[in-house]
Amino acid sequence: MMPIVILYNAVSLDGRITGFDADLELYYELASKWDVDAVLMGSNTVLTGFGVKAGETFPESDDAFQPREKDPDDNRPILVVPDSKGQIRIWSEILKLPYINSVLVLCSRSTPREYLDFLDERYIDYLVVGYQKVDLENALEELNTKFGVKKVRVDSGGVLNGILLRQGLADEIHLLVHPELVGGSTPNSIFQTNDTDGELEPIKLYLGGMEKIKDDIIYLRYRILDGMFK
Ligand SMILES: NC(=O)c1ccc[n+]([C@@H]2O[C@H](COP(=O)([O-])OP(=O)(O)OC[C@H]3O[C@@H](n4cnc5c(N)ncnc54)[C@H](OP(=O)(O)O)[C@@H]3O)[C@@H](O)[C@H]2O)c1
């Protein structure tokens, strides 16, 4: 069974995901109330969030190389990150995030062996799914069958959102629309794809909820109509 996949972004009124004063406290406060089993985060989002470059490391204590005990009663979600190029090397820092119980890295057959060894040495779980890039459909299926994941919150930029949307893997999109206009011409929206994809039909949505949630911020929830791109 495929899990329910919900894309979640803070956006400016002109649909941009960076370059404005996003209310992160509100973003995470709302997110903490969702009953999700996994948070899917793009590798660029992780690198940007921690302010590190690809491959950058932090000093590690001996604990980073010890197996970690898992508490079966810990209901916090797993953090799942596609990182086929082996860019993220700060997993012991990431594991300190208070809202996750563990991490799972998604790799592909193209992931350097050296990176898989790096993860093994640190007892970081990973799945190898796909050839060049991570096969997200298989990854989501395996999250369900191997880890019991039924609902996923996607906390990512337009690239990962774009792939999930084009592959018909996203079910809902939730937006916190901020009263700011950013402008600009760089690709920086919640849905990034090749320009040639513009020849495809737009993805149709229907409104699931709309709320003025704080100050002038609107919380919008849309469902994605099935079968548009499958
Ligand atoms: N405002 C908001 O709500 C919000 C939320 C999150 C992030 N952001 C911002 O968004 C920016 C980062 O977003 P981004 O769009 O650049 O990157 P991203 O979505 O964070 O990362 C791209 C992800 O897509 C994966 N990917 C790329 N091509 C793929 C393919 N063909 N098949 C499967 N997976 C594929 C990459 O995996 P590989 O590493 O394996 O290539 C990577 O994990 C940052 O500036 C961040 O601050 C804003």
PDB file of C-alpha atoms and ligand atoms in Angstrom:
ATOM      1  CA  MET A   1       0.000   0.000   0.000  1.00  0.00           C
ATOM      2  CA  MET A   2       1.222   3.495  -0.779  1.00  0.00           C
ATOM      3  CA  PRO A   3       1.325   5.990   2.101  1.00  0.00           C
ATOM      4  CA  ILE A   4      -0.596   9.259   1.932  1.00  0.00           C
ATOM      5  CA  VAL A   5       1.854  11.955   0.851  1.00  0.00           C
ATOM      6  CA  ILE A   6       1.271  15.574   1.863  1.00  0.00           C
ATOM      7  CA  LEU A   7       3.439  18.382   0.498  1.00  0.00           C
ATOM      8  CA  TYR A   8       3.768  21.194   3.029  1.00  0.00           C
ATOM      9  CA  ASN A   9       5.269  24.607   2.295  1.00  0.00           C
ATOM     10  CA  ALA A  10       5.392  28.151   3.535  1.00  0.00           C
ATOM     11  CA  VAL A  11       4.998  30.395   0.481  1.00  0.00           C
ATOM     12  CA  SER A  12       4.882  34.058  -0.392  1.00  0.00           C
ATOM     13  CA  LEU A  13       1.775  35.295  -2.170  1.00  0.00           C
ATOM     14  CA  ASP A  14       3.665  34.918  -5.476  1.00  0.00           C
ATOM     15  CA  GLY A  15       4.362  31.244  -4.765  1.00  0.00           C
ATOM     16  CA  ARG A  16       8.024  31.528  -3.778  1.00  0.00           C
ATOM     17  CA  ILE A  17       9.544  29.347  -1.086  1.00  0.00           C
ATOM     18  CA  THR A  18      12.531  31.495  -0.138  1.00  0.00           C
ATOM     19  CA  GLY A  19      13.351  35.191   0.084  1.00  0.00           C
ATOM     20  CA  PHE A  20      10.593  36.144   2.516  1.00  0.00           C
ATOM     21  CA  ASP A  21      10.061  36.118   6.250  1.00  0.00           C
ATOM     22  CA  ALA A  22       8.436  32.689   6.679  1.00  0.00           C
ATOM     23  CA  ASP A  23       6.830  32.163  10.100  1.00  0.00           C
ATOM     24  CA  LEU A  24       8.776  28.993  10.978  1.00  0.00           C
ATOM     25  CA  GLU A  25       7.326  28.836  14.482  1.00  0.00           C
ATOM     26  CA  LEU A  26       3.845  28.627  13.004  1.00  0.00           C
ATOM     27  CA  TYR A  27       5.032  26.195  10.299  1.00  0.00           C
ATOM     28  CA  TYR A  28       6.439  23.722  12.843  1.00  0.00           C
ATOM     29  CA  GLU A  29       3.671  24.283  15.396  1.00  0.00           C
ATOM     30  CA  LEU A  30       1.088  23.201  12.809  1.00  0.00           C
ATOM     31  CA  ALA A  31       3.308  20.364  11.578  1.00  0.00           C
ATOM     32  CA  SER A  32       3.720  19.005  15.105  1.00  0.00           C
ATOM     33  CA  LYS A  33      -0.052  18.439  15.311  1.00  0.00           C
ATOM     34  CA  TRP A  34      -0.127  16.172  12.252  1.00  0.00           C
ATOM     35  CA  ASP A  35      -0.120  12.494  12.891  1.00  0.00           C
ATOM     36  CA  VAL A  36       2.570  11.458  10.369  1.00  0.00           C
ATOM     37  CA  ASP A  37       4.905   8.463  10.445  1.00  0.00           C
ATOM     38  CA  ALA A  38       7.620   9.996   8.281  1.00  0.00           C
ATOM     39  CA  VAL A  39       8.941  13.371   7.161  1.00  0.00           C
ATOM     40  CA  LEU A  40      10.440  13.296   3.657  1.00  0.00           C
ATOM     41  CA  MET A  41      13.050  16.025   3.271  1.00  0.00           C
ATOM     42  CA  GLY A  42      15.078  16.839   0.149  1.00  0.00           C
ATOM     43  CA  SER A  43      18.857  16.774   0.471  1.00  0.00           C
ATOM     44  CA  ASN A  44      19.123  20.453  -0.542  1.00  0.00           C
ATOM     45  CA  THR A  45      16.646  21.380   2.168  1.00  0.00           C
ATOM     46  CA  VAL A  46      18.740  19.509   4.746  1.00  0.00           C
ATOM     47  CA  LEU A  47      21.973  21.187   3.592  1.00  0.00           C
ATOM     48  CA  THR A  48      20.359  24.630   3.527  1.00  0.00           C
ATOM     49  CA  GLY A  49      18.651  24.110   6.873  1.00  0.00           C
ATOM     50  CA  PHE A  50      21.923  23.187   8.581  1.00  0.00           C
ATOM     51  CA  GLY A  51      23.890  25.825   6.655  1.00  0.00           C
ATOM     52  CA  VAL A  52      26.429  23.305   5.311  1.00  0.00           C
ATOM     53  CA  LYS A  53      27.847  22.500   1.908  1.00  0.00           C
ATOM     54  CA  ALA A  54      27.649  19.077   0.246  1.00  0.00           C
ATOM     55  CA  GLY A  55      30.159  16.723   1.867  1.00  0.00           C
ATOM     56  CA  GLU A  56      30.881  19.058   4.796  1.00  0.00           C
ATOM     57  CA  THR A  57      31.378  17.334   8.151  1.00  0.00           C
ATOM     58  CA  PHE A  58      31.047  18.345  11.796  1.00  0.00           C
ATOM     59  CA  PRO A  59      33.261  17.001  14.579  1.00  0.00           C
ATOM     60  CA  GLU A  60      31.780  13.693  15.810  1.00  0.00           C
ATOM     61  CA  SER A  61      31.861  12.125  19.259  1.00  0.00           C
ATOM     62  CA  ASP A  62      32.402   8.375  19.848  1.00  0.00           C
ATOM     63  CA  ASP A  63      28.609   8.037  20.233  1.00  0.00           C
ATOM     64  CA  ALA A  64      28.215   8.693  16.510  1.00  0.00           C
ATOM     65  CA  PHE A  65      29.827   5.286  15.857  1.00  0.00           C
ATOM     66  CA  GLN A  66      27.687   3.302  18.320  1.00  0.00           C
ATOM     67  CA  PRO A  67      24.385   1.547  17.572  1.00  0.00           C
ATOM     68  CA  ARG A  68      21.366   3.486  18.844  1.00  0.00           C
ATOM     69  CA  GLU A  69      18.585   1.933  20.854  1.00  0.00           C
ATOM     70  CA  LYS A  70      15.109   2.424  19.412  1.00  0.00           C
ATOM     71  CA  ASP A  71      12.232   3.046  21.788  1.00  0.00           C
ATOM     72  CA  PRO A  72       9.167   1.183  20.434  1.00  0.00           C
ATOM     73  CA  ASP A  73       6.899   3.707  22.209  1.00  0.00           C
ATOM     74  CA  ASP A  74       8.511   6.691  20.486  1.00  0.00           C
ATOM     75  CA  ASN A  75       5.788   7.976  18.150  1.00  0.00           C
ATOM     76  CA  ARG A  76       7.813  10.725  16.543  1.00  0.00           C
ATOM     77  CA  PRO A  77       8.236  10.380  12.753  1.00  0.00           C
ATOM     78  CA  ILE A  78      11.280   8.992  10.895  1.00  0.00           C
ATOM     79  CA  LEU A  79      13.185  11.564   8.862  1.00  0.00           C
ATOM     80  CA  VAL A  80      13.641  10.188   5.338  1.00  0.00           C
ATOM     81  CA  VAL A  81      16.125  11.895   2.989  1.00  0.00           C
ATOM     82  CA  PRO A  82      16.888  10.985  -0.643  1.00  0.00           C
ATOM     83  CA  ASP A  83      20.658  11.478  -0.941  1.00  0.00           C
ATOM     84  CA  SER A  84      21.842   9.371  -3.875  1.00  0.00           C
ATOM     85  CA  LYS A  85      25.011  11.431  -4.302  1.00  0.00           C
ATOM     86  CA  GLY A  86      26.088  11.023  -0.685  1.00  0.00           C
ATOM     87  CA  GLN A  87      26.125  14.749   0.023  1.00  0.00           C
ATOM     88  CA  ILE A  88      25.016  14.722   3.661  1.00  0.00           C
ATOM     89  CA  ARG A  89      27.710  13.891   6.235  1.00  0.00           C
ATOM     90  CA  ILE A  90      26.232  15.453   9.367  1.00  0.00           C
ATOM     91  CA  TRP A  91      23.833  12.718  10.447  1.00  0.00           C
ATOM     92  CA  SER A  92      24.759  12.857  14.125  1.00  0.00           C
ATOM     93  CA  GLU A  93      23.723  16.551  14.131  1.00  0.00           C
ATOM     94  CA  ILE A  94      20.528  15.754  12.261  1.00  0.00           C
ATOM     95  CA  LEU A  95      19.667  13.044  14.792  1.00  0.00           C
ATOM     96  CA  LYS A  96      19.532  15.750  17.475  1.00  0.00           C
ATOM     97  CA  LEU A  97      16.417  17.295  15.863  1.00  0.00           C
ATOM     98  CA  PRO A  98      13.753  17.095  18.571  1.00  0.00           C
ATOM     99  CA  TYR A  99      10.864  16.138  16.298  1.00  0.00           C
ATOM    100  CA  ILE A 100      12.255  12.914  14.769  1.00  0.00           C
ATOM    101  CA  ASN A 101      12.904   9.474  16.228  1.00  0.00           C
ATOM    102  CA  SER A 102      15.429   8.219  13.657  1.00  0.00           C
ATOM    103  CA  VAL A 103      16.698   8.779  10.131  1.00  0.00           C
ATOM    104  CA  LEU A 104      16.564   6.747   6.942  1.00  0.00           C
ATOM    105  CA  VAL A 105      18.662   7.691   3.912  1.00  0.00           C
ATOM    106  CA  LEU A 106      17.395   6.816   0.441  1.00  0.00           C
ATOM    107  CA  CYS A 107      20.218   5.830  -1.902  1.00  0.00           C
ATOM    108  CA  SER A 108      20.374   4.351  -5.404  1.00  0.00           C
ATOM    109  CA  ARG A 109      22.677   1.989  -7.268  1.00  0.00           C
ATOM    110  CA  SER A 110      24.696   5.052  -8.332  1.00  0.00           C
ATOM    111  CA  THR A 111      25.458   6.026  -4.720  1.00  0.00           C
ATOM    112  CA  PRO A 112      29.220   5.695  -4.093  1.00  0.00           C
ATOM    113  CA  ARG A 113      30.127   2.574  -2.054  1.00  0.00           C
ATOM    114  CA  GLU A 114      32.229   4.860   0.110  1.00  0.00           C
ATOM    115  CA  TYR A 115      29.051   6.683   1.206  1.00  0.00           C
ATOM    116  CA  LEU A 116      27.247   3.442   2.099  1.00  0.00           C
ATOM    117  CA  ASP A 117      30.306   2.495   4.201  1.00  0.00           C
ATOM    118  CA  PHE A 118      30.185   5.947   5.820  1.00  0.00           C
ATOM    119  CA  LEU A 119      26.547   5.293   6.799  1.00  0.00           C
ATOM    120  CA  ASP A 120      27.280   1.724   7.979  1.00  0.00           C
ATOM    121  CA  GLU A 121      30.093   2.921  10.243  1.00  0.00           C
ATOM    122  CA  ARG A 122      27.629   5.302  11.924  1.00  0.00           C
ATOM    123  CA  TYR A 123      24.716   2.844  12.138  1.00  0.00           C
ATOM    124  CA  ILE A 124      22.608   5.097   9.912  1.00  0.00           C
ATOM    125  CA  ASP A 125      19.844   3.113   8.173  1.00  0.00           C
ATOM    126  CA  TYR A 126      19.532   3.334   4.406  1.00  0.00           C
ATOM    127  CA  LEU A 127      17.567   1.800   1.547  1.00  0.00           C
ATOM    128  CA  VAL A 128      18.952   1.347  -1.952  1.00  0.00           C
ATOM    129  CA  VAL A 129      16.075   1.969  -4.372  1.00  0.00           C
ATOM    130  CA  GLY A 130      16.476   2.908  -8.019  1.00  0.00           C
ATOM    131  CA  TYR A 131      19.382   3.073 -10.441  1.00  0.00           C
ATOM    132  CA  GLN A 132      20.651   6.605 -11.083  1.00  0.00           C
ATOM    133  CA  LYS A 133      18.303   8.517  -8.799  1.00  0.00           C
ATOM    134  CA  VAL A 134      16.138   7.259  -5.950  1.00  0.00           C
ATOM    135  CA  ASP A 135      13.021   5.509  -7.210  1.00  0.00           C
ATOM    136  CA  LEU A 136      10.536   7.386  -5.051  1.00  0.00           C
ATOM    137  CA  GLU A 137       7.562   5.165  -5.828  1.00  0.00           C
ATOM    138  CA  ASN A 138       9.436   2.057  -4.667  1.00  0.00           C
ATOM    139  CA  ALA A 139      10.851   3.957  -1.713  1.00  0.00           C
ATOM    140  CA  LEU A 140       7.357   4.969  -0.558  1.00  0.00           C
ATOM    141  CA  GLU A 141       6.115   1.405  -0.993  1.00  0.00           C
ATOM    142  CA  GLU A 142       9.036   0.070   1.050  1.00  0.00           C
ATOM    143  CA  LEU A 143       8.464   2.693   3.731  1.00  0.00           C
ATOM    144  CA  ASN A 144       4.980   1.280   4.080  1.00  0.00           C
ATOM    145  CA  THR A 145       5.849  -2.420   3.975  1.00  0.00           C
ATOM    146  CA  LYS A 146       9.107  -2.356   5.982  1.00  0.00           C
ATOM    147  CA  PHE A 147       8.477   0.516   8.396  1.00  0.00           C
ATOM    148  CA  GLY A 148       4.661   0.685   8.587  1.00  0.00           C
ATOM    149  CA  VAL A 149       4.574   4.259   7.250  1.00  0.00           C
ATOM    150  CA  LYS A 150       1.012   5.273   6.392  1.00  0.00           C
ATOM    151  CA  LYS A 151       1.316   9.047   6.186  1.00  0.00           C
ATOM    152  CA  VAL A 152       4.231  11.220   5.025  1.00  0.00           C
ATOM    153  CA  ARG A 153       4.757  14.951   5.364  1.00  0.00           C
ATOM    154  CA  VAL A 154       7.045  16.325   2.654  1.00  0.00           C
ATOM    155  CA  ASP A 155       9.220  19.190   3.872  1.00  0.00           C
ATOM    156  CA  SER A 156      11.134  20.038   0.720  1.00  0.00           C
ATOM    157  CA  GLY A 157      11.736  22.526  -1.997  1.00  0.00           C
ATOM    158  CA  GLY A 158      10.268  22.614  -5.493  1.00  0.00           C
ATOM    159  CA  VAL A 159      12.579  19.947  -6.922  1.00  0.00           C
ATOM    160  CA  LEU A 160      11.431  17.016  -4.789  1.00  0.00           C
ATOM    161  CA  ASN A 161       7.857  18.337  -4.790  1.00  0.00           C
ATOM    162  CA  GLY A 162       8.038  18.489  -8.595  1.00  0.00           C
ATOM    163  CA  ILE A 163       9.106  14.865  -8.921  1.00  0.00           C
ATOM    164  CA  LEU A 164       6.450  13.643  -6.504  1.00  0.00           C
ATOM    165  CA  LEU A 165       3.786  15.648  -8.337  1.00  0.00           C
ATOM    166  CA  ARG A 166       4.851  14.552 -11.828  1.00  0.00           C
ATOM    167  CA  GLN A 167       5.060  10.911 -10.761  1.00  0.00           C
ATOM    168  CA  GLY A 168       1.541  11.107  -9.299  1.00  0.00           C
ATOM    169  CA  LEU A 169       2.819  10.273  -5.802  1.00  0.00           C
ATOM    170  CA  ALA A 170       1.461  13.300  -3.911  1.00  0.00           C
ATOM    171  CA  ASP A 171      -2.055  13.274  -2.452  1.00  0.00           C
ATOM    172  CA  GLU A 172      -2.399  16.676  -0.815  1.00  0.00           C
ATOM    173  CA  ILE A 173      -0.699  20.035  -0.728  1.00  0.00           C
ATOM    174  CA  HIS A 174      -0.864  22.294   2.315  1.00  0.00           C
ATOM    175  CA  LEU A 175       0.347  25.874   2.066  1.00  0.00           C
ATOM    176  CA  LEU A 176       0.908  28.664   4.531  1.00  0.00           C
ATOM    177  CA  VAL A 177       0.473  31.687   2.312  1.00  0.00           C
ATOM    178  CA  HIS A 178       2.369  34.687   3.683  1.00  0.00           C
ATOM    179  CA  PRO A 179       1.386  38.272   2.861  1.00  0.00           C
ATOM    180  CA  GLU A 180       4.623  39.070   1.020  1.00  0.00           C
ATOM    181  CA  LEU A 181       5.602  39.419  -2.627  1.00  0.00           C
ATOM    182  CA  VAL A 182       9.161  38.349  -3.458  1.00  0.00           C
ATOM    183  CA  GLY A 183       9.431  38.630  -7.247  1.00  0.00           C
ATOM    184  CA  GLY A 184      12.414  37.391  -9.243  1.00  0.00           C
ATOM    185  CA  SER A 185      12.984  35.049 -12.148  1.00  0.00           C
ATOM    186  CA  THR A 186      14.946  32.171 -10.598  1.00  0.00           C
ATOM    187  CA  PRO A 187      13.154  28.815 -10.373  1.00  0.00           C
ATOM    188  CA  ASN A 188      12.048  29.033  -6.790  1.00  0.00           C
ATOM    189  CA  SER A 189       8.501  27.824  -6.594  1.00  0.00           C
ATOM    190  CA  ILE A 190       6.805  24.903  -4.837  1.00  0.00           C
ATOM    191  CA  PHE A 191       6.682  22.965  -8.118  1.00  0.00           C
ATOM    192  CA  GLN A 192       9.857  22.870 -10.222  1.00  0.00           C
ATOM    193  CA  THR A 193       9.963  20.838 -13.424  1.00  0.00           C
ATOM    194  CA  ASN A 194      11.424  21.085 -16.903  1.00  0.00           C
ATOM    195  CA  ASP A 195       9.890  23.842 -18.990  1.00  0.00           C
ATOM    196  CA  THR A 196       8.838  21.207 -21.542  1.00  0.00           C
ATOM    197  CA  ASP A 197       6.585  19.747 -18.847  1.00  0.00           C
ATOM    198  CA  GLY A 198       4.435  22.833 -19.436  1.00  0.00           C
ATOM    199  CA  GLU A 199       2.995  20.953 -22.409  1.00  0.00           C
ATOM    200  CA  LEU A 200       1.382  18.514 -19.989  1.00  0.00           C
ATOM    201  CA  GLU A 201      -2.009  19.193 -18.499  1.00  0.00           C
ATOM    202  CA  PRO A 202      -1.953  21.203 -15.273  1.00  0.00           C
ATOM    203  CA  ILE A 203      -2.466  19.175 -12.125  1.00  0.00           C
ATOM    204  CA  LYS A 204      -6.011  19.723 -10.906  1.00  0.00           C
ATOM    205  CA  LEU A 205      -6.749  20.258  -7.216  1.00  0.00           C
ATOM    206  CA  TYR A 206      -9.755  20.746  -5.060  1.00  0.00           C
ATOM    207  CA  LEU A 207      -9.985  22.777  -1.915  1.00  0.00           C
ATOM    208  CA  GLY A 208      -9.993  20.805   1.345  1.00  0.00           C
ATOM    209  CA  GLY A 209      -9.791  23.747   3.740  1.00  0.00           C
ATOM    210  CA  MET A 210      -8.996  27.420   4.055  1.00  0.00           C
ATOM    211  CA  GLU A 211      -8.278  29.320   7.251  1.00  0.00           C
ATOM    212  CA  LYS A 212      -6.878  32.708   8.225  1.00  0.00           C
ATOM    213  CA  ILE A 213      -4.561  31.222  10.771  1.00  0.00           C
ATOM    214  CA  LYS A 214      -2.436  34.015  12.184  1.00  0.00           C
ATOM    215  CA  ASP A 215      -2.155  37.703  11.355  1.00  0.00           C
ATOM    216  CA  ASP A 216      -2.565  37.787   7.573  1.00  0.00           C
ATOM    217  CA  ILE A 217      -1.341  34.238   6.931  1.00  0.00           C
ATOM    218  CA  ILE A 218      -3.746  31.881   5.155  1.00  0.00           C
ATOM    219  CA  TYR A 219      -3.574  28.114   5.599  1.00  0.00           C
ATOM    220  CA  LEU A 220      -4.751  26.376   2.429  1.00  0.00           C
ATOM    221  CA  ARG A 221      -5.291  22.656   2.029  1.00  0.00           C
ATOM    222  CA  TYR A 222      -5.828  21.130  -1.397  1.00  0.00           C
ATOM    223  CA  ARG A 223      -6.356  17.551  -2.489  1.00  0.00           C
ATOM    224  CA  ILE A 224      -4.821  16.385  -5.738  1.00  0.00           C
ATOM    225  CA  LEU A 225      -7.225  14.760  -8.132  1.00  0.00           C
ATOM    226  CA  ASP A 226      -6.139  11.192  -8.778  1.00  0.00           C
ATOM    227  CA  GLY A 227      -4.846   9.821 -12.013  1.00  0.00           C
ATOM    228  CA  MET A 228      -3.784  13.045 -13.725  1.00  0.00           C
ATOM    229  CA  PHE A 229      -0.277  11.837 -14.516  1.00  0.00           C
ATOM    230  CA  LYS A 230      -0.301   8.143 -13.689  1.00  0.00           C
TER     231      LYS A 230
HETATM  232  N1  LIG B   1       9.324  27.559   2.237  1.00  0.00           N
HETATM  233  C1  LIG B   1       9.275  26.267   2.500  1.00  0.00           C
HETATM  234  O1  LIG B   1       8.260  25.726   2.938  1.00  0.00           O
HETATM  235  C2  LIG B   1      10.489  25.410   2.238  1.00  0.00           C
HETATM  236  C3  LIG B   1      10.468  24.069   2.660  1.00  0.00           C
HETATM  237  C4  LIG B   1      11.574  23.283   2.375  1.00  0.00           C
HETATM  238  C5  LIG B   1      12.665  23.835   1.695  1.00  0.00           C
HETATM  239  N2  LIG B   1      12.643  25.133   1.325  1.00  0.00           N
HETATM  240  C6  LIG B   1      13.791  25.705   0.577  1.00  0.00           C
HETATM  241  O2  LIG B   1      13.919  24.972  -0.640  1.00  0.00           O
HETATM  242  C7  LIG B   1      15.296  24.974  -1.048  1.00  0.00           C
HETATM  243  C8  LIG B   1      15.746  23.552  -1.372  1.00  0.00           C
HETATM  244  O3  LIG B   1      14.843  22.986  -2.278  1.00  0.00           O
HETATM  245  P1  LIG B   1      15.265  22.333  -3.665  1.00  0.00           P
HETATM  246  O4  LIG B   1      14.049  22.291  -4.482  1.00  0.00           O
HETATM  247  O5  LIG B   1      16.483  23.037  -4.207  1.00  0.00           O
HETATM  248  O6  LIG B   1      15.777  20.895  -3.246  1.00  0.00           O
HETATM  249  P2  LIG B   1      15.101  19.738  -2.351  1.00  0.00           P
HETATM  250  O7  LIG B   1      13.713  19.468  -2.830  1.00  0.00           O
HETATM  251  O8  LIG B   1      15.344  20.015  -0.914  1.00  0.00           O
HETATM  252  O9  LIG B   1      16.078  18.552  -2.752  1.00  0.00           O
HETATM  253  C9  LIG B   1      15.966  17.904  -3.991  1.00  0.00           C
HETATM  254  C10 LIG B   1      15.715  16.432  -3.694  1.00  0.00           C
HETATM  255  O10 LIG B   1      15.170  15.831  -4.831  1.00  0.00           O
HETATM  256  C11 LIG B   1      15.872  14.616  -5.070  1.00  0.00           C
HETATM  257  N3  LIG B   1      15.819  14.364  -6.504  1.00  0.00           N
HETATM  258  C12 LIG B   1      16.249  15.179  -7.501  1.00  0.00           C
HETATM  259  N4  LIG B   1      16.006  14.602  -8.703  1.00  0.00           N
HETATM  260  C13 LIG B   1      15.410  13.410  -8.436  1.00  0.00           C
HETATM  261  C14 LIG B   1      14.892  12.357  -9.263  1.00  0.00           C
HETATM  262  N5  LIG B   1      14.934  12.427 -10.603  1.00  0.00           N
HETATM  263  N6  LIG B   1      14.340  11.275  -8.667  1.00  0.00           N
HETATM  264  C15 LIG B   1      14.282  11.190  -7.314  1.00  0.00           C
HETATM  265  N7  LIG B   1      14.733  12.161  -6.467  1.00  0.00           N
HETATM  266  C16 LIG B   1      15.299  13.245  -7.033  1.00  0.00           C
HETATM  267  C17 LIG B   1      17.276  14.878  -4.593  1.00  0.00           C
HETATM  268  O11 LIG B   1      17.905  13.652  -4.311  1.00  0.00           O
HETATM  269  P3  LIG B   1      19.468  13.424  -4.643  1.00  0.00           P
HETATM  270  O12 LIG B   1      20.210  14.132  -3.562  1.00  0.00           O
HETATM  271  O13 LIG B   1      19.532  11.922  -4.561  1.00  0.00           O
HETATM  272  O14 LIG B   1      19.716  13.972  -6.011  1.00  0.00           O
HETATM  273  C18 LIG B   1      17.007  15.695  -3.333  1.00  0.00           C
HETATM  274  O15 LIG B   1      16.808  14.893  -2.200  1.00  0.00           O
HETATM  275  C19 LIG B   1      16.083  25.556   0.107  1.00  0.00           C
HETATM  276  O16 LIG B   1      16.399  26.896  -0.202  1.00  0.00           O
HETATM  277  C20 LIG B   1      15.113  25.496   1.274  1.00  0.00           C
HETATM  278  O17 LIG B   1      15.356  26.506   2.217  1.00  0.00           O
HETATM  279  C21 LIG B   1      11.592  25.931   1.586  1.00  0.00           C
END
